[in-house]
């Protein structure tokens, strides 16, 4: 069974309950990363594991580049903001899980690829990000206020088009590198 909850406060979940705790590009967006690690460890049963998919900062593939472009159109983040991209730095992940009592030897990393497959053009895929992906939504909102939404649209369309590996111009297939983290806490 699957259960959704707040990654930094899994208060509804009993200690040591789950064989597998998974966060694929989700928990990284919670504002308190040390609490996320602590809660994931708390709800994992002895012999269980935690698997995370985390975007990597400054990576040349799609998501890091979307965030780089979007941030240039967005206002500065609020004081105390911790970038979700910090989950893509191995030392940060080790520090967070160490704070939850997991020795660094129990945390492993593999660079992996997620391929975004979209049944439309790269431009149409940009529109989907504009409507549904928080960082891109925020960037467009700020860009619209400054009369720069067209510039943002063009930059993102150029990015999506340049990274599209599909043989058809009417279909989008973009590989993106992420950090797969596996933690065996108990």
Short mmCIF file of N, CA and C in Angstrom, two decimals:
data_model
loop_
_atom_site.label_atom_id
_atom_site.label_comp_id
_atom_site.label_asym_id
_atom_site.label_seq_id
_atom_site.Cartn_x
_atom_site.Cartn_y
_atom_site.Cartn_z
N UNK A 1 0.84 -1.18 0.00
CA UNK A 1 0.00 0.00 0.00
C UNK A 1 0.88 1.24 0.00
N UNK A 2 0.33 2.33 -0.44
CA UNK A 2 1.02 3.60 -0.48
C UNK A 2 0.33 4.56 0.46
N UNK A 3 1.12 5.44 1.07
CA UNK A 3 0.55 6.46 1.94
C UNK A 3 1.33 7.74 1.74
N UNK A 4 0.63 8.84 1.56
CA UNK A 4 1.26 10.14 1.39
C UNK A 4 1.21 10.89 2.71
N UNK A 5 2.23 11.74 2.92
CA UNK A 5 2.27 12.54 4.14
C UNK A 5 3.25 13.67 3.94
N UNK A 6 3.41 14.52 4.93
CA UNK A 6 4.37 15.61 4.93
C UNK A 6 5.74 15.01 5.21
N UNK A 7 6.67 15.17 4.28
CA UNK A 7 7.98 14.51 4.38
C UNK A 7 8.76 14.91 5.62
N UNK A 8 8.51 16.10 6.15
CA UNK A 8 9.27 16.53 7.33
C UNK A 8 8.52 16.28 8.64
N UNK A 9 7.32 15.72 8.53
CA UNK A 9 6.56 15.43 9.74
C UNK A 9 5.58 14.29 9.45
N UNK A 10 6.08 13.08 9.56
CA UNK A 10 5.27 11.90 9.27
C UNK A 10 4.55 11.41 10.54
N UNK A 11 3.99 12.35 11.28
CA UNK A 11 3.42 12.06 12.61
C UNK A 11 2.33 11.00 12.60
N UNK A 12 1.66 10.81 11.48
CA UNK A 12 0.59 9.81 11.43
C UNK A 12 1.13 8.39 11.26
N UNK A 13 2.42 8.28 11.00
CA UNK A 13 3.01 6.97 10.74
C UNK A 13 3.74 6.43 11.97
N UNK A 14 3.57 5.15 12.20
CA UNK A 14 4.16 4.47 13.35
C UNK A 14 5.65 4.21 13.08
N UNK A 15 6.46 4.30 14.12
CA UNK A 15 7.90 4.02 14.01
C UNK A 15 8.14 2.64 13.41
N UNK A 16 9.20 2.54 12.61
CA UNK A 16 9.71 1.25 12.10
C UNK A 16 8.63 0.40 11.43
N UNK A 17 7.85 1.01 10.53
CA UNK A 17 6.72 0.34 9.90
C UNK A 17 6.96 -0.11 8.47
N UNK A 18 7.76 0.62 7.70
CA UNK A 18 7.81 0.42 6.26
C UNK A 18 9.08 -0.30 5.80
N UNK A 19 8.90 -1.26 4.90
CA UNK A 19 10.02 -1.96 4.27
C UNK A 19 10.78 -1.03 3.35
N UNK A 20 10.03 -0.16 2.69
CA UNK A 20 10.62 0.73 1.69
C UNK A 20 9.99 2.10 1.81
N UNK A 21 10.82 3.11 1.97
CA UNK A 21 10.37 4.50 2.00
C UNK A 21 10.98 5.15 0.76
N UNK A 22 10.13 5.71 -0.09
CA UNK A 22 10.57 6.25 -1.38
C UNK A 22 10.19 7.72 -1.50
N UNK A 23 11.14 8.51 -1.95
CA UNK A 23 10.88 9.91 -2.28
C UNK A 23 11.59 10.21 -3.59
N UNK A 24 10.83 10.27 -4.64
CA UNK A 24 11.39 10.56 -5.96
C UNK A 24 11.01 11.99 -6.30
N UNK A 25 11.99 12.88 -6.17
CA UNK A 25 11.83 14.30 -6.47
C UNK A 25 10.70 14.94 -5.66
N UNK A 26 10.49 14.46 -4.44
CA UNK A 26 9.42 15.00 -3.60
C UNK A 26 9.94 15.61 -2.31
N UNK A 27 10.52 14.75 -1.44
CA UNK A 27 11.01 15.21 -0.14
C UNK A 27 12.05 16.31 -0.25
N UNK A 28 12.70 16.39 -1.40
CA UNK A 28 13.72 17.43 -1.59
C UNK A 28 13.12 18.83 -1.51
N UNK A 29 11.82 18.95 -1.74
CA UNK A 29 11.17 20.25 -1.72
C UNK A 29 10.65 20.65 -0.34
N UNK A 30 10.74 19.76 0.64
CA UNK A 30 10.33 20.09 2.01
C UNK A 30 11.34 21.08 2.60
N UNK A 31 10.87 22.04 3.37
CA UNK A 31 11.76 23.11 3.84
C UNK A 31 12.75 22.73 4.94
N UNK A 32 12.60 21.57 5.56
CA UNK A 32 13.48 21.19 6.66
C UNK A 32 14.16 19.85 6.35
N UNK A 33 15.28 19.87 5.62
CA UNK A 33 15.89 18.62 5.17
C UNK A 33 16.33 17.68 6.28
N UNK A 34 16.79 18.19 7.40
CA UNK A 34 17.20 17.29 8.48
C UNK A 34 16.00 16.57 9.07
N UNK A 35 14.85 17.26 9.12
CA UNK A 35 13.62 16.61 9.59
C UNK A 35 13.15 15.54 8.61
N UNK A 36 13.32 15.79 7.31
CA UNK A 36 12.95 14.80 6.30
C UNK A 36 13.75 13.51 6.52
N UNK A 37 15.07 13.65 6.65
CA UNK A 37 15.91 12.47 6.87
C UNK A 37 15.51 11.75 8.15
N UNK A 38 15.31 12.50 9.22
CA UNK A 38 14.95 11.90 10.51
C UNK A 38 13.64 11.12 10.42
N UNK A 39 12.65 11.71 9.78
CA UNK A 39 11.35 11.05 9.68
C UNK A 39 11.41 9.81 8.78
N UNK A 40 12.16 9.90 7.70
CA UNK A 40 12.27 8.73 6.83
C UNK A 40 12.93 7.57 7.57
N UNK A 41 13.97 7.88 8.32
CA UNK A 41 14.65 6.85 9.10
C UNK A 41 13.70 6.30 10.18
N UNK A 42 12.98 7.16 10.83
CA UNK A 42 12.09 6.74 11.92
C UNK A 42 11.04 5.73 11.46
N UNK A 43 10.49 5.92 10.26
CA UNK A 43 9.40 5.05 9.83
C UNK A 43 9.87 3.80 9.08
N UNK A 44 11.16 3.69 8.83
CA UNK A 44 11.70 2.52 8.13
C UNK A 44 11.96 1.39 9.13
N UNK A 45 11.46 0.21 8.82
CA UNK A 45 11.61 -0.93 9.73
C UNK A 45 13.04 -1.46 9.68
N UNK A 46 13.48 -2.19 10.70
CA UNK A 46 14.79 -2.84 10.65
C UNK A 46 14.89 -3.73 9.41
N UNK A 47 15.97 -3.59 8.69
CA UNK A 47 16.16 -4.33 7.46
C UNK A 47 15.56 -3.65 6.24
N UNK A 48 14.85 -2.56 6.45
CA UNK A 48 14.22 -1.83 5.34
C UNK A 48 15.21 -0.86 4.71
N UNK A 49 14.72 -0.12 3.73
CA UNK A 49 15.59 0.86 3.10
C UNK A 49 14.82 2.08 2.64
N UNK A 50 15.57 3.11 2.41
CA UNK A 50 15.05 4.39 1.91
C UNK A 50 15.69 4.60 0.55
N UNK A 51 14.89 5.00 -0.42
CA UNK A 51 15.41 5.32 -1.75
C UNK A 51 14.90 6.70 -2.12
N UNK A 52 15.83 7.55 -2.53
CA UNK A 52 15.48 8.91 -2.96
C UNK A 52 16.00 9.15 -4.38
N UNK A 53 15.26 9.93 -5.12
CA UNK A 53 15.73 10.47 -6.39
C UNK A 53 15.85 11.96 -6.21
N UNK A 54 17.06 12.49 -6.37
CA UNK A 54 17.33 13.90 -6.08
C UNK A 54 18.00 14.56 -7.28
N UNK A 55 17.51 15.73 -7.64
CA UNK A 55 18.13 16.47 -8.73
C UNK A 55 19.50 16.99 -8.30
N UNK A 56 20.40 17.13 -9.24
CA UNK A 56 21.79 17.48 -8.97
C UNK A 56 22.04 18.93 -9.37
N UNK A 57 22.58 19.74 -8.46
CA UNK A 57 22.83 21.14 -8.82
C UNK A 57 23.90 21.26 -9.90
N UNK A 58 23.74 22.26 -10.74
CA UNK A 58 24.70 22.58 -11.81
C UNK A 58 24.87 21.47 -12.83
N UNK A 59 23.99 20.48 -12.83
CA UNK A 59 24.04 19.42 -13.82
C UNK A 59 23.65 20.02 -15.17
N UNK A 60 24.27 19.58 -16.25
CA UNK A 60 23.92 20.15 -17.55
C UNK A 60 22.60 19.65 -18.13
N UNK A 61 21.95 18.68 -17.47
CA UNK A 61 20.71 18.14 -18.02
C UNK A 61 19.51 18.96 -17.56
N UNK A 62 18.34 18.59 -18.02
CA UNK A 62 17.13 19.40 -18.01
C UNK A 62 16.78 20.10 -16.70
N UNK A 63 16.58 19.38 -15.63
CA UNK A 63 15.98 19.99 -14.45
C UNK A 63 16.88 21.05 -13.83
N UNK A 64 18.16 20.77 -13.68
CA UNK A 64 19.06 21.78 -13.13
C UNK A 64 19.08 23.02 -14.00
N UNK A 65 18.98 22.84 -15.30
CA UNK A 65 19.00 23.98 -16.21
C UNK A 65 17.67 24.74 -16.16
N UNK A 66 16.55 24.04 -16.00
CA UNK A 66 15.26 24.72 -15.82
C UNK A 66 15.33 25.61 -14.58
N UNK A 67 15.86 25.05 -13.50
CA UNK A 67 15.94 25.80 -12.25
C UNK A 67 16.89 26.99 -12.37
N UNK A 68 17.98 26.81 -13.08
CA UNK A 68 18.93 27.91 -13.29
C UNK A 68 18.26 29.05 -14.06
N UNK A 69 17.59 28.71 -15.15
CA UNK A 69 16.91 29.72 -15.96
C UNK A 69 15.79 30.36 -15.15
N UNK A 70 14.97 29.55 -14.50
CA UNK A 70 13.84 30.07 -13.74
C UNK A 70 14.28 31.01 -12.63
N UNK A 71 15.38 30.67 -11.96
CA UNK A 71 15.84 31.52 -10.85
C UNK A 71 16.28 32.90 -11.33
N UNK A 72 16.72 33.00 -12.58
CA UNK A 72 17.14 34.31 -13.08
C UNK A 72 15.96 35.24 -13.34
N UNK A 73 14.75 34.69 -13.35
CA UNK A 73 13.54 35.50 -13.54
C UNK A 73 12.76 35.68 -12.23
N UNK A 74 13.13 34.94 -11.22
CA UNK A 74 12.37 34.93 -9.96
C UNK A 74 13.00 35.86 -8.94
N UNK A 75 12.18 36.35 -8.00
CA UNK A 75 12.76 37.15 -6.91
C UNK A 75 13.63 36.26 -6.04
N UNK A 76 14.52 36.85 -5.25
CA UNK A 76 15.36 36.03 -4.38
C UNK A 76 14.49 35.22 -3.40
N UNK A 77 14.96 34.03 -3.04
CA UNK A 77 14.17 33.22 -2.10
C UNK A 77 14.13 33.88 -0.72
N UNK A 78 13.16 33.51 0.09
CA UNK A 78 13.07 34.08 1.43
C UNK A 78 14.26 33.69 2.30
N UNK A 79 14.52 34.48 3.29
CA UNK A 79 15.61 34.19 4.21
C UNK A 79 15.40 32.82 4.85
N UNK A 80 16.47 32.04 4.93
CA UNK A 80 16.40 30.71 5.52
C UNK A 80 16.04 29.61 4.52
N UNK A 81 15.75 30.00 3.29
CA UNK A 81 15.40 29.02 2.25
C UNK A 81 16.57 28.08 2.00
N UNK A 82 16.28 26.78 1.94
CA UNK A 82 17.30 25.77 1.62
C UNK A 82 16.90 25.17 0.28
N UNK A 83 17.76 25.33 -0.70
CA UNK A 83 17.45 24.86 -2.04
C UNK A 83 17.23 23.35 -2.06
N UNK A 84 16.20 22.90 -2.77
CA UNK A 84 15.99 21.45 -2.92
C UNK A 84 17.17 20.78 -3.63
N UNK A 85 17.92 21.56 -4.40
CA UNK A 85 19.06 21.01 -5.14
C UNK A 85 20.18 20.55 -4.20
N UNK A 86 20.17 21.01 -2.95
CA UNK A 86 21.21 20.58 -2.01
C UNK A 86 21.11 19.09 -1.70
N UNK A 87 19.96 18.49 -1.97
CA UNK A 87 19.80 17.04 -1.82
C UNK A 87 20.57 16.28 -2.90
N UNK A 88 21.04 16.97 -3.92
CA UNK A 88 21.83 16.34 -4.97
C UNK A 88 23.32 16.38 -4.71
N UNK A 89 23.71 16.84 -3.53
CA UNK A 89 25.12 16.91 -3.13
C UNK A 89 25.36 15.81 -2.10
N UNK A 90 26.22 14.86 -2.43
CA UNK A 90 26.41 13.68 -1.59
C UNK A 90 26.75 14.02 -0.14
N UNK A 91 27.65 14.98 0.08
CA UNK A 91 28.02 15.34 1.46
C UNK A 91 26.83 15.86 2.25
N UNK A 92 25.94 16.60 1.60
CA UNK A 92 24.73 17.09 2.29
C UNK A 92 23.83 15.93 2.69
N UNK A 93 23.67 14.97 1.79
CA UNK A 93 22.81 13.81 2.07
C UNK A 93 23.39 13.02 3.25
N UNK A 94 24.70 12.80 3.22
CA UNK A 94 25.36 12.08 4.32
C UNK A 94 25.16 12.83 5.63
N UNK A 95 25.34 14.14 5.61
CA UNK A 95 25.18 14.94 6.83
C UNK A 95 23.75 14.83 7.37
N UNK A 96 22.76 14.88 6.50
CA UNK A 96 21.36 14.83 6.93
C UNK A 96 21.01 13.46 7.51
N UNK A 97 21.45 12.40 6.86
CA UNK A 97 21.15 11.07 7.40
C UNK A 97 22.01 10.74 8.62
N UNK A 98 23.22 11.27 8.68
CA UNK A 98 24.04 11.11 9.89
C UNK A 98 23.35 11.76 11.07
N UNK A 99 22.73 12.92 10.83
CA UNK A 99 21.97 13.59 11.88
C UNK A 99 20.78 12.78 12.36
N UNK A 100 20.35 11.83 11.54
CA UNK A 100 19.25 10.93 11.91
C UNK A 100 19.78 9.60 12.44
N UNK A 101 21.10 9.53 12.67
CA UNK A 101 21.68 8.33 13.27
C UNK A 101 22.16 7.27 12.30
N UNK A 102 22.24 7.59 11.02
CA UNK A 102 22.68 6.60 10.03
C UNK A 102 24.16 6.83 9.70
N UNK A 103 25.00 5.82 9.90
CA UNK A 103 26.41 5.97 9.53
C UNK A 103 26.57 6.17 8.03
N UNK A 104 27.58 6.92 7.63
CA UNK A 104 27.76 7.23 6.20
C UNK A 104 27.95 5.97 5.36
N UNK A 105 28.45 4.89 5.95
CA UNK A 105 28.63 3.64 5.20
C UNK A 105 27.29 3.03 4.78
N UNK A 106 26.22 3.47 5.40
CA UNK A 106 24.88 2.94 5.10
C UNK A 106 24.14 3.80 4.07
N UNK A 107 24.86 4.77 3.48
CA UNK A 107 24.27 5.65 2.46
C UNK A 107 25.07 5.47 1.18
N UNK A 108 24.39 5.09 0.10
CA UNK A 108 25.09 4.91 -1.18
C UNK A 108 24.46 5.77 -2.26
N UNK A 109 25.24 6.02 -3.30
CA UNK A 109 24.84 6.94 -4.35
C UNK A 109 25.12 6.35 -5.73
N UNK A 110 24.21 6.60 -6.64
CA UNK A 110 24.40 6.23 -8.04
C UNK A 110 23.79 7.36 -8.88
N UNK A 111 24.52 7.79 -9.88
CA UNK A 111 23.93 8.74 -10.84
C UNK A 111 23.09 7.92 -11.79
N UNK A 112 21.87 8.38 -11.99
CA UNK A 112 20.91 7.64 -12.79
C UNK A 112 20.24 8.61 -13.75
N UNK A 113 19.44 8.09 -14.64
CA UNK A 113 18.77 8.94 -15.63
C UNK A 113 17.27 8.71 -15.58
N UNK A 114 16.55 9.81 -15.54
CA UNK A 114 15.10 9.79 -15.73
C UNK A 114 14.85 10.44 -17.07
N UNK A 115 14.07 9.79 -17.93
CA UNK A 115 13.77 10.37 -19.23
C UNK A 115 12.35 10.90 -19.23
N UNK A 116 12.24 12.20 -19.48
CA UNK A 116 10.94 12.83 -19.63
C UNK A 116 10.44 12.52 -21.03
N UNK A 117 9.34 11.81 -21.13
CA UNK A 117 8.72 11.50 -22.42
C UNK A 117 7.38 12.22 -22.47
N UNK A 118 7.20 13.03 -23.49
CA UNK A 118 6.00 13.86 -23.62
C UNK A 118 5.46 13.72 -25.04
N UNK A 119 4.16 13.47 -25.19
CA UNK A 119 3.59 13.26 -26.53
C UNK A 119 3.26 14.57 -27.25
N UNK A 120 4.24 15.45 -27.28
CA UNK A 120 4.05 16.73 -27.95
C UNK A 120 5.40 17.38 -28.18
N UNK A 121 5.36 18.56 -28.73
CA UNK A 121 6.58 19.30 -29.05
C UNK A 121 7.27 19.79 -27.77
N UNK A 122 8.55 20.12 -27.87
CA UNK A 122 9.23 20.72 -26.72
C UNK A 122 8.52 22.00 -26.23
N UNK A 123 7.99 22.80 -27.14
CA UNK A 123 7.27 24.02 -26.74
C UNK A 123 6.03 23.68 -25.92
N UNK A 124 5.31 22.65 -26.34
CA UNK A 124 4.13 22.23 -25.58
C UNK A 124 4.53 21.69 -24.22
N UNK A 125 5.69 21.02 -24.16
CA UNK A 125 6.18 20.51 -22.88
C UNK A 125 6.55 21.65 -21.93
N UNK A 126 7.12 22.71 -22.46
CA UNK A 126 7.39 23.91 -21.66
C UNK A 126 6.09 24.42 -21.05
N UNK A 127 5.03 24.44 -21.85
CA UNK A 127 3.73 24.90 -21.34
C UNK A 127 3.24 24.04 -20.18
N UNK A 128 3.52 22.74 -20.24
CA UNK A 128 3.13 21.85 -19.13
C UNK A 128 3.91 22.22 -17.87
N UNK A 129 5.20 22.46 -18.00
CA UNK A 129 6.00 22.91 -16.85
C UNK A 129 5.48 24.24 -16.33
N UNK A 130 5.10 25.11 -17.23
CA UNK A 130 4.59 26.44 -16.84
C UNK A 130 3.33 26.31 -16.01
N UNK A 131 2.50 25.33 -16.30
CA UNK A 131 1.23 25.14 -15.60
C UNK A 131 1.36 24.33 -14.31
N UNK A 132 2.34 23.39 -14.25
CA UNK A 132 2.31 22.42 -13.16
C UNK A 132 3.58 22.29 -12.32
N UNK A 133 4.70 22.86 -12.73
CA UNK A 133 5.95 22.69 -11.97
C UNK A 133 6.22 23.98 -11.20
N UNK A 134 6.16 23.89 -9.88
CA UNK A 134 6.23 25.05 -9.01
C UNK A 134 7.31 26.07 -9.35
N UNK A 135 8.57 25.68 -9.46
CA UNK A 135 9.61 26.68 -9.75
C UNK A 135 9.37 27.41 -11.08
N UNK A 136 8.88 26.69 -12.09
CA UNK A 136 8.62 27.32 -13.37
C UNK A 136 7.37 28.21 -13.28
N UNK A 137 6.37 27.77 -12.56
CA UNK A 137 5.17 28.59 -12.34
C UNK A 137 5.55 29.91 -11.68
N UNK A 138 6.39 29.83 -10.64
CA UNK A 138 6.82 31.04 -9.93
C UNK A 138 7.62 31.96 -10.83
N UNK A 139 8.49 31.38 -11.65
CA UNK A 139 9.31 32.19 -12.56
C UNK A 139 8.43 32.92 -13.56
N UNK A 140 7.44 32.23 -14.10
CA UNK A 140 6.54 32.89 -15.06
C UNK A 140 5.72 33.98 -14.39
N UNK A 141 5.27 33.73 -13.19
CA UNK A 141 4.51 34.76 -12.46
C UNK A 141 5.35 36.02 -12.28
N UNK A 142 6.59 35.85 -11.87
CA UNK A 142 7.49 37.01 -11.70
C UNK A 142 7.82 37.65 -13.04
N UNK A 143 8.07 36.83 -14.07
CA UNK A 143 8.42 37.36 -15.39
C UNK A 143 7.26 38.15 -16.00
N UNK A 144 6.04 37.69 -15.77
CA UNK A 144 4.87 38.41 -16.28
C UNK A 144 4.78 39.80 -15.65
N UNK A 145 5.08 39.90 -14.37
CA UNK A 145 5.03 41.21 -13.69
C UNK A 145 6.08 42.17 -14.24
N UNK A 146 7.18 41.61 -14.75
CA UNK A 146 8.27 42.44 -15.28
C UNK A 146 8.25 42.54 -16.80
N UNK A 147 7.20 42.00 -17.42
CA UNK A 147 7.11 42.04 -18.87
C UNK A 147 8.14 41.17 -19.58
N UNK A 148 8.61 40.12 -18.88
CA UNK A 148 9.67 39.27 -19.45
C UNK A 148 9.22 37.82 -19.66
N UNK A 149 7.93 37.56 -19.62
CA UNK A 149 7.44 36.19 -19.78
C UNK A 149 7.82 35.62 -21.15
N UNK A 150 7.80 36.44 -22.17
CA UNK A 150 8.20 35.99 -23.50
C UNK A 150 9.65 35.56 -23.55
N UNK A 151 10.52 36.31 -22.86
CA UNK A 151 11.94 35.96 -22.80
C UNK A 151 12.14 34.61 -22.09
N UNK A 152 11.44 34.43 -20.99
CA UNK A 152 11.53 33.17 -20.24
C UNK A 152 11.04 32.01 -21.11
N UNK A 153 9.91 32.22 -21.77
CA UNK A 153 9.37 31.18 -22.66
C UNK A 153 10.40 30.79 -23.72
N UNK A 154 11.03 31.78 -24.35
CA UNK A 154 12.02 31.51 -25.40
C UNK A 154 13.23 30.76 -24.85
N UNK A 155 13.71 31.15 -23.68
CA UNK A 155 14.87 30.45 -23.09
C UNK A 155 14.55 29.00 -22.78
N UNK A 156 13.37 28.78 -22.20
CA UNK A 156 13.00 27.41 -21.87
C UNK A 156 12.74 26.58 -23.12
N UNK A 157 12.11 27.16 -24.12
CA UNK A 157 11.89 26.43 -25.36
C UNK A 157 13.22 26.05 -26.01
N UNK A 158 14.18 26.96 -25.99
CA UNK A 158 15.50 26.65 -26.55
C UNK A 158 16.16 25.51 -25.78
N UNK A 159 16.06 25.55 -24.45
CA UNK A 159 16.61 24.48 -23.62
C UNK A 159 15.95 23.14 -23.95
N UNK A 160 14.63 23.10 -23.93
CA UNK A 160 13.91 21.85 -24.17
C UNK A 160 14.21 21.32 -25.57
N UNK A 161 14.26 22.20 -26.57
CA UNK A 161 14.54 21.79 -27.94
C UNK A 161 15.96 21.24 -28.05
N UNK A 162 16.93 21.91 -27.41
CA UNK A 162 18.33 21.47 -27.51
C UNK A 162 18.56 20.13 -26.82
N UNK A 163 17.76 19.82 -25.80
CA UNK A 163 17.97 18.56 -25.07
C UNK A 163 17.04 17.43 -25.53
N UNK A 164 16.16 17.73 -26.45
CA UNK A 164 15.23 16.72 -26.96
C UNK A 164 15.98 15.68 -27.80
N UNK A 165 15.85 14.42 -27.43
CA UNK A 165 16.51 13.33 -28.14
C UNK A 165 15.56 12.56 -29.06
N UNK A 166 14.33 13.00 -29.16
CA UNK A 166 13.36 12.30 -29.99
C UNK A 166 13.70 12.48 -31.47
N UNK A 167 13.44 11.44 -32.25
CA UNK A 167 13.65 11.51 -33.70
C UNK A 167 12.57 12.36 -34.36
N UNK A 168 11.46 12.55 -33.68
CA UNK A 168 10.34 13.34 -34.20
C UNK A 168 10.30 14.71 -33.52
N UNK A 169 10.06 15.74 -34.30
CA UNK A 169 9.95 17.09 -33.73
C UNK A 169 8.63 17.28 -33.00
N UNK A 170 7.70 16.34 -33.18
CA UNK A 170 6.39 16.43 -32.55
C UNK A 170 6.29 15.64 -31.25
N UNK A 171 7.40 15.04 -30.84
CA UNK A 171 7.46 14.25 -29.61
C UNK A 171 8.70 14.71 -28.84
N UNK A 172 8.58 14.71 -27.52
CA UNK A 172 9.71 15.15 -26.71
C UNK A 172 10.20 14.00 -25.84
N UNK A 173 11.51 13.79 -25.83
CA UNK A 173 12.15 12.78 -24.99
C UNK A 173 13.47 13.38 -24.50
N UNK A 174 13.49 13.74 -23.23
CA UNK A 174 14.65 14.42 -22.67
C UNK A 174 15.18 13.67 -21.46
N UNK A 175 16.40 13.13 -21.55
CA UNK A 175 17.01 12.48 -20.38
C UNK A 175 17.52 13.53 -19.39
N UNK A 176 17.36 13.22 -18.12
CA UNK A 176 17.84 14.11 -17.06
C UNK A 176 18.54 13.27 -16.00
N UNK A 177 19.72 13.70 -15.60
CA UNK A 177 20.49 12.97 -14.60
C UNK A 177 20.01 13.33 -13.20
N UNK A 178 19.93 12.31 -12.34
CA UNK A 178 19.59 12.54 -10.94
C UNK A 178 20.48 11.65 -10.08
N UNK A 179 20.50 11.97 -8.79
CA UNK A 179 21.26 11.21 -7.82
C UNK A 179 20.31 10.24 -7.12
N UNK A 180 20.53 8.93 -7.35
CA UNK A 180 19.73 7.93 -6.64
C UNK A 180 20.45 7.60 -5.34
N UNK A 181 19.76 7.83 -4.26
CA UNK A 181 20.31 7.62 -2.91
C UNK A 181 19.63 6.40 -2.32
N UNK A 182 20.41 5.50 -1.77
CA UNK A 182 19.86 4.35 -1.06
C UNK A 182 20.43 4.35 0.35
N UNK A 183 19.53 4.29 1.33
CA UNK A 183 19.90 4.32 2.74
C UNK A 183 19.37 3.05 3.38
N UNK A 184 20.24 2.36 4.11
CA UNK A 184 19.84 1.18 4.89
C UNK A 184 20.09 1.52 6.36
N UNK A 185 19.10 2.14 6.99
CA UNK A 185 19.33 2.72 8.32
C UNK A 185 19.48 1.72 9.47
N UNK A 186 18.85 0.55 9.39
CA UNK A 186 18.83 -0.35 10.56
C UNK A 186 19.54 -1.65 10.26
#
